[in-house]
Tab-separated table of C-alpha atoms in Angstrom:
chain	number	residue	atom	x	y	z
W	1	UNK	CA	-3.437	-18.617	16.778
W	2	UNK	CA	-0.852	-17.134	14.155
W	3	UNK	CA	-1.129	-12.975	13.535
W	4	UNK	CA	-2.494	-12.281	10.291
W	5	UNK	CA	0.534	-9.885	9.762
W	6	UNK	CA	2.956	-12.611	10.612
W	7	UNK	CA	1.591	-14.306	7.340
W	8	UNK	CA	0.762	-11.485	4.741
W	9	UNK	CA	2.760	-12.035	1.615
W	10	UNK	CA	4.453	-9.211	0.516
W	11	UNK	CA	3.001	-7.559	-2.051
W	12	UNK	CA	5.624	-5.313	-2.666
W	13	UNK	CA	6.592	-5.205	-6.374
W	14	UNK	CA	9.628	-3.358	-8.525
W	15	UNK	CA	8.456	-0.015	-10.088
W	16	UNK	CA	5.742	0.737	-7.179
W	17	UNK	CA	5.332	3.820	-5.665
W	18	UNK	CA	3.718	2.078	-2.575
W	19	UNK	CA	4.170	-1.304	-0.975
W	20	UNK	CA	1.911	-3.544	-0.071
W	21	UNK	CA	0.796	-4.506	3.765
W	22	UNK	CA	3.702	-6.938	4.343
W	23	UNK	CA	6.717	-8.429	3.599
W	24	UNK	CA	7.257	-10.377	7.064
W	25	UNK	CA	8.441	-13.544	5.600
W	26	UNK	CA	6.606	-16.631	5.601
W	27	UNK	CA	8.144	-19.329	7.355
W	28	UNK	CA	6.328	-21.792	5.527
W	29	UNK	CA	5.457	-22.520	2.303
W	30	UNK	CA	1.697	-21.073	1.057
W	31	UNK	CA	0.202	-24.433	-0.595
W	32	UNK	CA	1.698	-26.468	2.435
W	33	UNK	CA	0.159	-23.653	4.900
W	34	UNK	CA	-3.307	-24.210	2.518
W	35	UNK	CA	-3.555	-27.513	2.821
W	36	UNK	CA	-2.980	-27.839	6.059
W	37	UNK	CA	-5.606	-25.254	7.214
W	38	UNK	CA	-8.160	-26.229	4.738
W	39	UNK	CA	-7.385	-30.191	6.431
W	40	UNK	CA	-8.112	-28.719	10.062
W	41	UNK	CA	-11.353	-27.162	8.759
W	42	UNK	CA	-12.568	-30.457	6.774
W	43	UNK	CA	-11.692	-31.639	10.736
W	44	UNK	CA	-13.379	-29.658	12.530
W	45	UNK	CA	-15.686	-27.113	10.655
W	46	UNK	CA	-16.625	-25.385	13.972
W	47	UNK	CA	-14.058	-25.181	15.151
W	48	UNK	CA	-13.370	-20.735	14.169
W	49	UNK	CA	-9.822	-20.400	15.037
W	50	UNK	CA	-9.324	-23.648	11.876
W	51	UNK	CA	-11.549	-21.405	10.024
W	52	UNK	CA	-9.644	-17.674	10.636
W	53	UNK	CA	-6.409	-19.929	10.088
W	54	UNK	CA	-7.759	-20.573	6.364
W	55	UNK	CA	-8.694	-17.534	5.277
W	56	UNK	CA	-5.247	-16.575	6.750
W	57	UNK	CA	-3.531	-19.096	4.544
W	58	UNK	CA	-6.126	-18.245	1.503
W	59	UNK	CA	-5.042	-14.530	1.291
W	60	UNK	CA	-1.653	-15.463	1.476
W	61	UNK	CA	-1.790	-17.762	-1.358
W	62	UNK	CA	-3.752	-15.248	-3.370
W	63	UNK	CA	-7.592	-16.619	-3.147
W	64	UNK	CA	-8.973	-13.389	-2.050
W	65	UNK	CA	-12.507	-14.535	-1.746
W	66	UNK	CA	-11.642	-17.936	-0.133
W	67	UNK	CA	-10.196	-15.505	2.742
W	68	UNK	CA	-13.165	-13.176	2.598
W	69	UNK	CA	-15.613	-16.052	3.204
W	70	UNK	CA	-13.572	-17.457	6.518
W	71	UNK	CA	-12.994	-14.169	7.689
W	72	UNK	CA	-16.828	-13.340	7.539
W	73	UNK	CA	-17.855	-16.718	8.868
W	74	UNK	CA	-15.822	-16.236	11.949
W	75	UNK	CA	-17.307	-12.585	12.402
W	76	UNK	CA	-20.544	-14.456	12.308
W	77	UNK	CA	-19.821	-15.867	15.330
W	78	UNK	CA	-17.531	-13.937	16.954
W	79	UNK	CA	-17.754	-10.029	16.045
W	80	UNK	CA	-15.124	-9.322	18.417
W	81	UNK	CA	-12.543	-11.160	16.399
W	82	UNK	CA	-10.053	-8.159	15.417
W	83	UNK	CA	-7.813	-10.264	13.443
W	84	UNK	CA	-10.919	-11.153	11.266
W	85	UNK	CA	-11.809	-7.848	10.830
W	86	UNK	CA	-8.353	-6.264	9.791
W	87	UNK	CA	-8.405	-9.696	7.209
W	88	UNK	CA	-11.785	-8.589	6.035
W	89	UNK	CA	-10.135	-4.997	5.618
W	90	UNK	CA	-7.228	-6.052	3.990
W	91	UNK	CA	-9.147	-7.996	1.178
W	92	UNK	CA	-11.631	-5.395	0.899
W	93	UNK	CA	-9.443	-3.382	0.033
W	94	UNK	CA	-7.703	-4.891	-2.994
W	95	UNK	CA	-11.157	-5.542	-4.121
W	96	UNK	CA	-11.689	-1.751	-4.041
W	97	UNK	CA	-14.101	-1.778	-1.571
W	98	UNK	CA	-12.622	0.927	0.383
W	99	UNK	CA	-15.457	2.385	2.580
W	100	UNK	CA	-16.008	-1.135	3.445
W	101	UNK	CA	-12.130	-1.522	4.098
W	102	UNK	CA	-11.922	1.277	6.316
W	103	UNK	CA	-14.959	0.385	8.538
W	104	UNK	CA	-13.501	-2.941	9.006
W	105	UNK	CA	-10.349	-1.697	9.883
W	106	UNK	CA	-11.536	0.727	12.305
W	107	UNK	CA	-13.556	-2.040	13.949
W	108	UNK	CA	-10.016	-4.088	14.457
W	109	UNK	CA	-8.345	-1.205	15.943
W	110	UNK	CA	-11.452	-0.683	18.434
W	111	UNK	CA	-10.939	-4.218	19.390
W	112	UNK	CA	-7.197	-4.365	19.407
W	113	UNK	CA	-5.320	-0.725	19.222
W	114	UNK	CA	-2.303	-2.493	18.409
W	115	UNK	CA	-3.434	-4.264	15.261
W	116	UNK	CA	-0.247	-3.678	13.248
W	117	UNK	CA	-2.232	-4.506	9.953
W	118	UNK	CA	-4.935	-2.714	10.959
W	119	UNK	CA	-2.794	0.588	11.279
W	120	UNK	CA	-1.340	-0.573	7.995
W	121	UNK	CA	-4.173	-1.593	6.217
W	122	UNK	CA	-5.575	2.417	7.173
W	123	UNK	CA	-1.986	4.022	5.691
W	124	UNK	CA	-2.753	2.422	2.207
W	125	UNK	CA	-6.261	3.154	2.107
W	126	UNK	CA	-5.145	6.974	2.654
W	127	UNK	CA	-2.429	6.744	0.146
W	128	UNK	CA	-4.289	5.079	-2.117
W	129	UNK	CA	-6.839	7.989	-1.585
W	130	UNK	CA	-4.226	10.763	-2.015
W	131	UNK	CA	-4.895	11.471	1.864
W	132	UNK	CA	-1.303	11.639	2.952
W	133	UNK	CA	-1.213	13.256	6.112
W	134	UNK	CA	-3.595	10.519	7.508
W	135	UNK	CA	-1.285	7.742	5.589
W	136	UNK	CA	1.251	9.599	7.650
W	137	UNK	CA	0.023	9.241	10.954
W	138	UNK	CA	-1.221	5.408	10.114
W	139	UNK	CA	2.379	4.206	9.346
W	140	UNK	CA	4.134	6.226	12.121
W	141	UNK	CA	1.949	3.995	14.401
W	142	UNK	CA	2.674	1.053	12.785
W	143	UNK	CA	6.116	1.690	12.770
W	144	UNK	CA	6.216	2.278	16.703
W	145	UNK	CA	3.711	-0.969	16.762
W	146	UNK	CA	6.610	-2.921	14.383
W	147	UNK	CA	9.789	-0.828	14.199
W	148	UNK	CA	11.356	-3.182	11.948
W	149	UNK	CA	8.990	-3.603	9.228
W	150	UNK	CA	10.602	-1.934	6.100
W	151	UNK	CA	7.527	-1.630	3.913
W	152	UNK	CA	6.123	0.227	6.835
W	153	UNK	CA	8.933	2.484	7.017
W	154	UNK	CA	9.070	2.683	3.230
W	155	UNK	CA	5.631	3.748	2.857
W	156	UNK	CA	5.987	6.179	5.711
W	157	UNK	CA	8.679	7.602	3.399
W	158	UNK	CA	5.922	7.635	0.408
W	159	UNK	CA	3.514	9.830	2.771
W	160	UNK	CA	6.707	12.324	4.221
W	161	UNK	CA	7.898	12.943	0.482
W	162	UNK	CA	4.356	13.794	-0.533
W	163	UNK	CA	3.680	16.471	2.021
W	164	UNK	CA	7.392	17.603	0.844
W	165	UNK	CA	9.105	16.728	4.315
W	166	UNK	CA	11.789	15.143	1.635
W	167	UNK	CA	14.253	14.805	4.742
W	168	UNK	CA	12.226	12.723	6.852
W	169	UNK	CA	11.360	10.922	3.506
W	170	UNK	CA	14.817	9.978	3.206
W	171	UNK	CA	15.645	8.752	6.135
W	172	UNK	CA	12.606	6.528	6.471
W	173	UNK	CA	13.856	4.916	2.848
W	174	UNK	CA	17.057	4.817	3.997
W	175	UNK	CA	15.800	2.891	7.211
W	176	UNK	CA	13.276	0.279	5.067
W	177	UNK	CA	17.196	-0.374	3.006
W	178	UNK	CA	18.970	-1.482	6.221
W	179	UNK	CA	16.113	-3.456	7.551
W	180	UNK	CA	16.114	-5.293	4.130
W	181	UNK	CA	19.010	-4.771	2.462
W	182	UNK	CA	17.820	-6.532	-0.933
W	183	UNK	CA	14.062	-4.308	-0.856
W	184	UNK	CA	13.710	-2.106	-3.915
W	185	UNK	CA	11.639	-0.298	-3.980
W	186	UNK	CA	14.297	2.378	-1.219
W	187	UNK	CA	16.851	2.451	-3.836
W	188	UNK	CA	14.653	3.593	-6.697
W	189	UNK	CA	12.725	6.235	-4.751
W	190	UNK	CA	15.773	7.208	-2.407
W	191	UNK	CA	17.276	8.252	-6.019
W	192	UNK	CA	14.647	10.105	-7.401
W	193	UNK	CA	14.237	12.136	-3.876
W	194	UNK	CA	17.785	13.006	-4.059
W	195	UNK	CA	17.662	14.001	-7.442
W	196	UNK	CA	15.050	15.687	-8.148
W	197	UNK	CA	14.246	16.931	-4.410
W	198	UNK	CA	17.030	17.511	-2.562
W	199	UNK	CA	19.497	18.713	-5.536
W	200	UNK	CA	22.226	16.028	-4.822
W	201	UNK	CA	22.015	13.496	-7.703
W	202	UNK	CA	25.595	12.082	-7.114
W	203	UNK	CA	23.797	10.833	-3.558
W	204	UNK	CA	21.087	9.612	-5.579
W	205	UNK	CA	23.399	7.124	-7.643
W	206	UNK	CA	25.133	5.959	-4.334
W	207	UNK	CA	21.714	4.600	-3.319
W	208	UNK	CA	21.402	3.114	-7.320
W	209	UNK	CA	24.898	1.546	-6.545
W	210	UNK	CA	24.236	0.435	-3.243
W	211	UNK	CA	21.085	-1.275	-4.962
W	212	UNK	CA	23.271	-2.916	-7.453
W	213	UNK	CA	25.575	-4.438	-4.986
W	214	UNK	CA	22.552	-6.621	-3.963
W	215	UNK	CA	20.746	-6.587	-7.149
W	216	UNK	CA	23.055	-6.910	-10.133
W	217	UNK	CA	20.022	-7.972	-12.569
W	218	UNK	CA	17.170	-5.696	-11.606
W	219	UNK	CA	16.491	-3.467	-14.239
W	220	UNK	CA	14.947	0.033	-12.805
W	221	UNK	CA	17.867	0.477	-11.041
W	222	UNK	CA	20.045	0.575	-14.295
W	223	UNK	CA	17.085	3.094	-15.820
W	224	UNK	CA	16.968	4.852	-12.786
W	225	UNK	CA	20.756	5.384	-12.721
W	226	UNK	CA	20.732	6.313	-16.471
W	227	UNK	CA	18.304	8.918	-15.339
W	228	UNK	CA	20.283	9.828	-12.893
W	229	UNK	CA	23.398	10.435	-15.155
W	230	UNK	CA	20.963	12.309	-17.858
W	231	UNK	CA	20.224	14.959	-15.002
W	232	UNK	CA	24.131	14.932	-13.837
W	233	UNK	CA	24.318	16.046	-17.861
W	234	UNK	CA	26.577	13.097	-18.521
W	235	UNK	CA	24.807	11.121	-21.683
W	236	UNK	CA	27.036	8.565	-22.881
W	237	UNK	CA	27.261	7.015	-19.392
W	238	UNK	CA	23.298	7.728	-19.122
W	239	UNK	CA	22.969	5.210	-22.798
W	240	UNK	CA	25.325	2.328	-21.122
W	241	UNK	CA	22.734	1.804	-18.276
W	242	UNK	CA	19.689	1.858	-19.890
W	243	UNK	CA	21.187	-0.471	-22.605
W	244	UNK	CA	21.805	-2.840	-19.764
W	245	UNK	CA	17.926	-2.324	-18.514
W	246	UNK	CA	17.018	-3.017	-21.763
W	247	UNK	CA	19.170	-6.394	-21.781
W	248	UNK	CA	17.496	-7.381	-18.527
W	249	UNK	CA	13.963	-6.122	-19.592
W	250	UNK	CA	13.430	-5.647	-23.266
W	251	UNK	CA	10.193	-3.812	-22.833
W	252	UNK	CA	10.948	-1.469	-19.907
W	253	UNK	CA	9.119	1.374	-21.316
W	254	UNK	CA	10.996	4.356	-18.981
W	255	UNK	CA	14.608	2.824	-20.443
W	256	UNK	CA	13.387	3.048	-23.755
W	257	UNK	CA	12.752	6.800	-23.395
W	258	UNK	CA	15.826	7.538	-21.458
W	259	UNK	CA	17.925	5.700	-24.098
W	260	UNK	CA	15.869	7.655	-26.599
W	261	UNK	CA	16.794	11.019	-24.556
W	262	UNK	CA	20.390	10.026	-24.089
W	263	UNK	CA	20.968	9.296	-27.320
W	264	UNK	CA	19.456	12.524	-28.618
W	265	UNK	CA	21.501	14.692	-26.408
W	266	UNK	CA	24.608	12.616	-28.501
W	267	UNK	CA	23.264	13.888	-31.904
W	268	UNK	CA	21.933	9.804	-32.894
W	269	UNK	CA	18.744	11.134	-33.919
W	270	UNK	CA	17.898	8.019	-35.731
W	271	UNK	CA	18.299	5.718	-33.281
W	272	UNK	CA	17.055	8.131	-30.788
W	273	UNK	CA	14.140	8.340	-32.531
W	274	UNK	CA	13.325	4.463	-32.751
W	275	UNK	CA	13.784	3.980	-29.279
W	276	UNK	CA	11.199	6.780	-28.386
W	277	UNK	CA	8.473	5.238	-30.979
W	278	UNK	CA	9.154	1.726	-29.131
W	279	UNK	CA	8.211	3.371	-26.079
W	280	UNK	CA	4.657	4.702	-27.639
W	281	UNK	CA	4.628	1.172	-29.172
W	282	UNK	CA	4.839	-0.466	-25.521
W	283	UNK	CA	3.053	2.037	-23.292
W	284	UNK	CA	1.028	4.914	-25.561
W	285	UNK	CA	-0.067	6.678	-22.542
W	286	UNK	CA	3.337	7.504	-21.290
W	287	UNK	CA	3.644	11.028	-22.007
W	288	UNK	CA	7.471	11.136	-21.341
W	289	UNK	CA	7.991	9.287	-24.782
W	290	UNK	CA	5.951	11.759	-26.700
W	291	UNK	CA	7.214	14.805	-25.314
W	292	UNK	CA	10.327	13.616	-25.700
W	293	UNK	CA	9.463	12.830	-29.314
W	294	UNK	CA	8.355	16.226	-30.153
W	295	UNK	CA	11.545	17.896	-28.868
W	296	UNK	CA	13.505	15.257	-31.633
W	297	UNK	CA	11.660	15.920	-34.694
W	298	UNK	CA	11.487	19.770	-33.768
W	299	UNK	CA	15.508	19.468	-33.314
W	300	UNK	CA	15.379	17.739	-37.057
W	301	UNK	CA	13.065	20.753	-38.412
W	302	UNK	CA	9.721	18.281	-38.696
W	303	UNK	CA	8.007	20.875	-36.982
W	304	UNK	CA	4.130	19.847	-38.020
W	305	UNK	CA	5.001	16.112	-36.826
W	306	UNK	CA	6.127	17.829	-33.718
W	307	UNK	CA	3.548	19.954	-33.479
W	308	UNK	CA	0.742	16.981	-33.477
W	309	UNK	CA	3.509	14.628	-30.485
W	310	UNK	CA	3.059	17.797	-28.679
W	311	UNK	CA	-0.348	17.877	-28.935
W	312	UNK	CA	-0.480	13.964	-28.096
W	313	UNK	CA	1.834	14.902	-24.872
W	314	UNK	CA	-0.389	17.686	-23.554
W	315	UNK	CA	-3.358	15.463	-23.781
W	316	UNK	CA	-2.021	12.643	-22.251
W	317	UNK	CA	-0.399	14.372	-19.421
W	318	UNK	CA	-3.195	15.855	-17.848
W	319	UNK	CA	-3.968	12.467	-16.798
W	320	UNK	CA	-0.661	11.352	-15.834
W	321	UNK	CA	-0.324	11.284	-12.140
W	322	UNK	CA	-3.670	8.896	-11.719
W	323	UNK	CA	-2.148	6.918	-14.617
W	324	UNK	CA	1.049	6.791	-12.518
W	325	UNK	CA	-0.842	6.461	-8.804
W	326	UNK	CA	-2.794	3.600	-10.609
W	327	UNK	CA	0.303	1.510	-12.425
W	328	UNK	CA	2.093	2.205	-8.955
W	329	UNK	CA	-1.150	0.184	-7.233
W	330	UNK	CA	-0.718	-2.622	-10.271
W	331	UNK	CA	2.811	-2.603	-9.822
W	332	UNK	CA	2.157	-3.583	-5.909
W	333	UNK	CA	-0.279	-5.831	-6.544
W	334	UNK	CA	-1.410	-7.223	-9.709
W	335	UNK	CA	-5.306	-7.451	-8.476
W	336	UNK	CA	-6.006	-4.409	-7.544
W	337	UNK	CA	-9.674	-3.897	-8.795
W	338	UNK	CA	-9.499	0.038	-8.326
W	339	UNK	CA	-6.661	0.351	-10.307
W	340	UNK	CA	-7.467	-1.418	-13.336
W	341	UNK	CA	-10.858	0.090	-12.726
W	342	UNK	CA	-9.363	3.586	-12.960
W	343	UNK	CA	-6.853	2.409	-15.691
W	344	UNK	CA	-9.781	1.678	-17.764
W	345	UNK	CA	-11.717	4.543	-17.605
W	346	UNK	CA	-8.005	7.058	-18.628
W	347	UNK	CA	-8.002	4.592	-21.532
W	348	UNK	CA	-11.342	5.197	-22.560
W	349	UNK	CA	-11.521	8.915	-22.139
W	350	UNK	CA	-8.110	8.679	-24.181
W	351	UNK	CA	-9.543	7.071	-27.562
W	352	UNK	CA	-8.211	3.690	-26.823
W	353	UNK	CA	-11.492	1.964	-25.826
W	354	UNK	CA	-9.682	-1.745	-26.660
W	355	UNK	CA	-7.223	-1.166	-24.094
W	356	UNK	CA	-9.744	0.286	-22.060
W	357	UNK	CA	-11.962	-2.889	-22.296
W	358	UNK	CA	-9.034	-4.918	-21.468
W	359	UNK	CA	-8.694	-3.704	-18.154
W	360	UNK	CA	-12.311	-3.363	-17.623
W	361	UNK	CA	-12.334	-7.421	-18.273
W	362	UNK	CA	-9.235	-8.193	-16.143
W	363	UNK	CA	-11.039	-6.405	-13.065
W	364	UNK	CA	-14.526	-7.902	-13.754
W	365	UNK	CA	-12.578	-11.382	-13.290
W	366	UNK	CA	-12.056	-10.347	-10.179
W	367	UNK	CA	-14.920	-8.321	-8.431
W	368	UNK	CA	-17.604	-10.011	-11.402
W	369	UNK	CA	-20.130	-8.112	-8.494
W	370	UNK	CA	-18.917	-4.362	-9.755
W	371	UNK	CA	-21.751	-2.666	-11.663
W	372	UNK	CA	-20.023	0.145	-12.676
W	373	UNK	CA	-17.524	-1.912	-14.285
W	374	UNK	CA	-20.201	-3.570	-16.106
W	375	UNK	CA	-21.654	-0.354	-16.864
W	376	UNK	CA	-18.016	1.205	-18.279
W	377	UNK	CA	-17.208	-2.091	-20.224
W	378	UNK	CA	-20.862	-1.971	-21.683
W	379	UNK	CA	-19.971	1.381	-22.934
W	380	UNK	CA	-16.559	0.812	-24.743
W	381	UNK	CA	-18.157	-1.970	-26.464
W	382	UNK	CA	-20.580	-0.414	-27.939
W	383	UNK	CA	-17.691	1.927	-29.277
W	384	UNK	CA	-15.997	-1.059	-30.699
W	385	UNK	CA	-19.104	-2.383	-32.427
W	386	UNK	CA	-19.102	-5.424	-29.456
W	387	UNK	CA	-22.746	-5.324	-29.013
């Protein structure tokens, strides 16, 4: 019977501040895999390893409940089925059922102590929760468990750089980068730890470079070295690489404000300016952009339209690290229930109840079983005059 690890996709996505549970590759392809499980069940429908080789092949290809329902019929039968329980976890999870996740991955680990996805599965659950010493703890065991699992050791740098052990932070991203030379997510973190952490920003655009070597076209590493080269106080170098993010990615919101910045800091307050209102066009509740916007106009002497962007910054950013936690979740996986649950609610509490009901929707489409997400989109319509 295959490992449910061995077949997790990775859900590891650019801009995350977490990984997903894998990124072991898949030696074969995900509708050939479905197909072929979902045959061997028509086969045989008793038949329970068939039927925990589905929902294997389900939450692979993305068909979350598909794998939920195999997972649950083989507990049926067999509660002592750890791989079915960690699957059950793992899906639980993205569908923000994380009391439910946890229990299930306990129950795998109690079966099976060395349930790699298990251990996993318990590190995001904790990260996701802002518990990062137990996040800690869960990925140094599955790091022992599968020392060569870079999301693992990238995640285990997540935890170590949130309970400032920067160091140790490091070295784990610098570990997940020679296990998979072409991850990342390393490079763009490694960067920002250097920089902003560990006071050695020239290191930080080594590890940009590095990136670069392996991928030329992947835009936040060009806005992460033109951040980079903003901190190093060097701004006409700092406008060449976000101009190149923005060729890749026209509606990167974070190279938008750094070209804004950059160009600022080079006296082209015009164009400095319409780059920072593109970034407010793109992503309003990105308080960067409207800080930055305040400083502008306040440099130009339009000190009441600063007055009202600082105003706009200070009540945005209050909220800014759960906007940030909850993009990072999106980022990692588009499906994420909790996240777009959370989203919502910012964007509501914001004045922005259309936005707000548009990720209220999105997550309903997934998890249609979420009354509070009924409740929440029930109450932004009403503010839009949906009744």
């Amino acid at each position: 019977m295959r490992s449910l690890a061995k077949f997790l996709f990775c859900m590891a996505a650019g801009g995350a501040l977490v990984a997903g549970l894998g990124c072991e590759r898949a030696p074969e392809d995900p509708a050939v895999m479905l197909a072929a499980s979902r045959q061997a069940v028509e086969q045989n429908p008793r038949d329970l390893g068939a039927r925990y080789e589905l929902g294997v092949a389900s939450l692979a290809a993305g068909l979350h409940r598909e794998a939920l329902a195999c997972f649950e019929h083989v507990l049926r039968a067999d509660s002592s089925h750890a791989g079915s329980w960690s699957g059950s976890g793992t899906i639980l999870s993205l569908l923000d059922q994380q009391d439910r996740a946890v229990f299930a991955f306990k129950r795998a680990l109690a079966l099976d102590p060395g349930d790699v996805t298990a251990h996993r599965g318990l590190g995001m659950v904790a990260l996701r929760r802002q518990q990062y010493a137990t996040a800690r703890r869960s990925y140094s065991r599955a790091v022992e468990l599968r020392p060569g699992h870079a999301p693992s050791h990238y995640n285990l740098g997540v935890a170590c750089s949130k309970e400032r052990a920067y160091d140790e932070a490091a070295r784990q991203m610098r570990r997940a980068i020679d296990l998979d030379p072409e991850y990342l997510l390393p490079y763009v973190t490694l960067s920002k730890i250097y920089c902003d952490k560990l006071g050695d920003c020239a290191a930080g655009i080594r590890f940009l470079r590095q990136g670069l070597e392996q991928l030329p076209n992947e835009p936040l590493l060009y806005s992460g070295l033109g951040g980079a080269e903003l901190q190093l106080g060097r701004a006409a170098p700092a406008v060449a690489a976000f101009q190149r993010a923005l060729q890749l990615d026209s509606v990167a919101v974070e190279a938008h404000i750094g070209l804004g910045t950059a160009r600022a800091q080079l006296g082209q307050f015009a164009a400095a300016e319409a780059a920072l209102q593109r970034a407010v066009a793109l992503n309003p509740i990105f308080p960067e952009a409207h800080y930055q916007l305040s400083l502008l106009l306040k440099k130009q002497g339009r000190s009441e339209e600063a007055d009202r962007k600082m105003e706009t910054f200070k009540r945005i950013n209050v909220h800014f690290d759960r906007i940030r936690h909850y993009r990072s979740l999106l980022a990692g996986d588009a499906h994420n229930v909790g996240a777009m649950l959370g989203l919502g609610t910012i964007l509501a509490q914001l004045g922005l109840p259309a936005r707000a009901a548009s990720q209220y929707e999105k997550a309903l489409s997934f998890a249609p079983e979420h009354a509070e997400g009924w409740h929440n989109l029930g109450s932004v319509y009403t503010r839009l005059d949906r009744l």
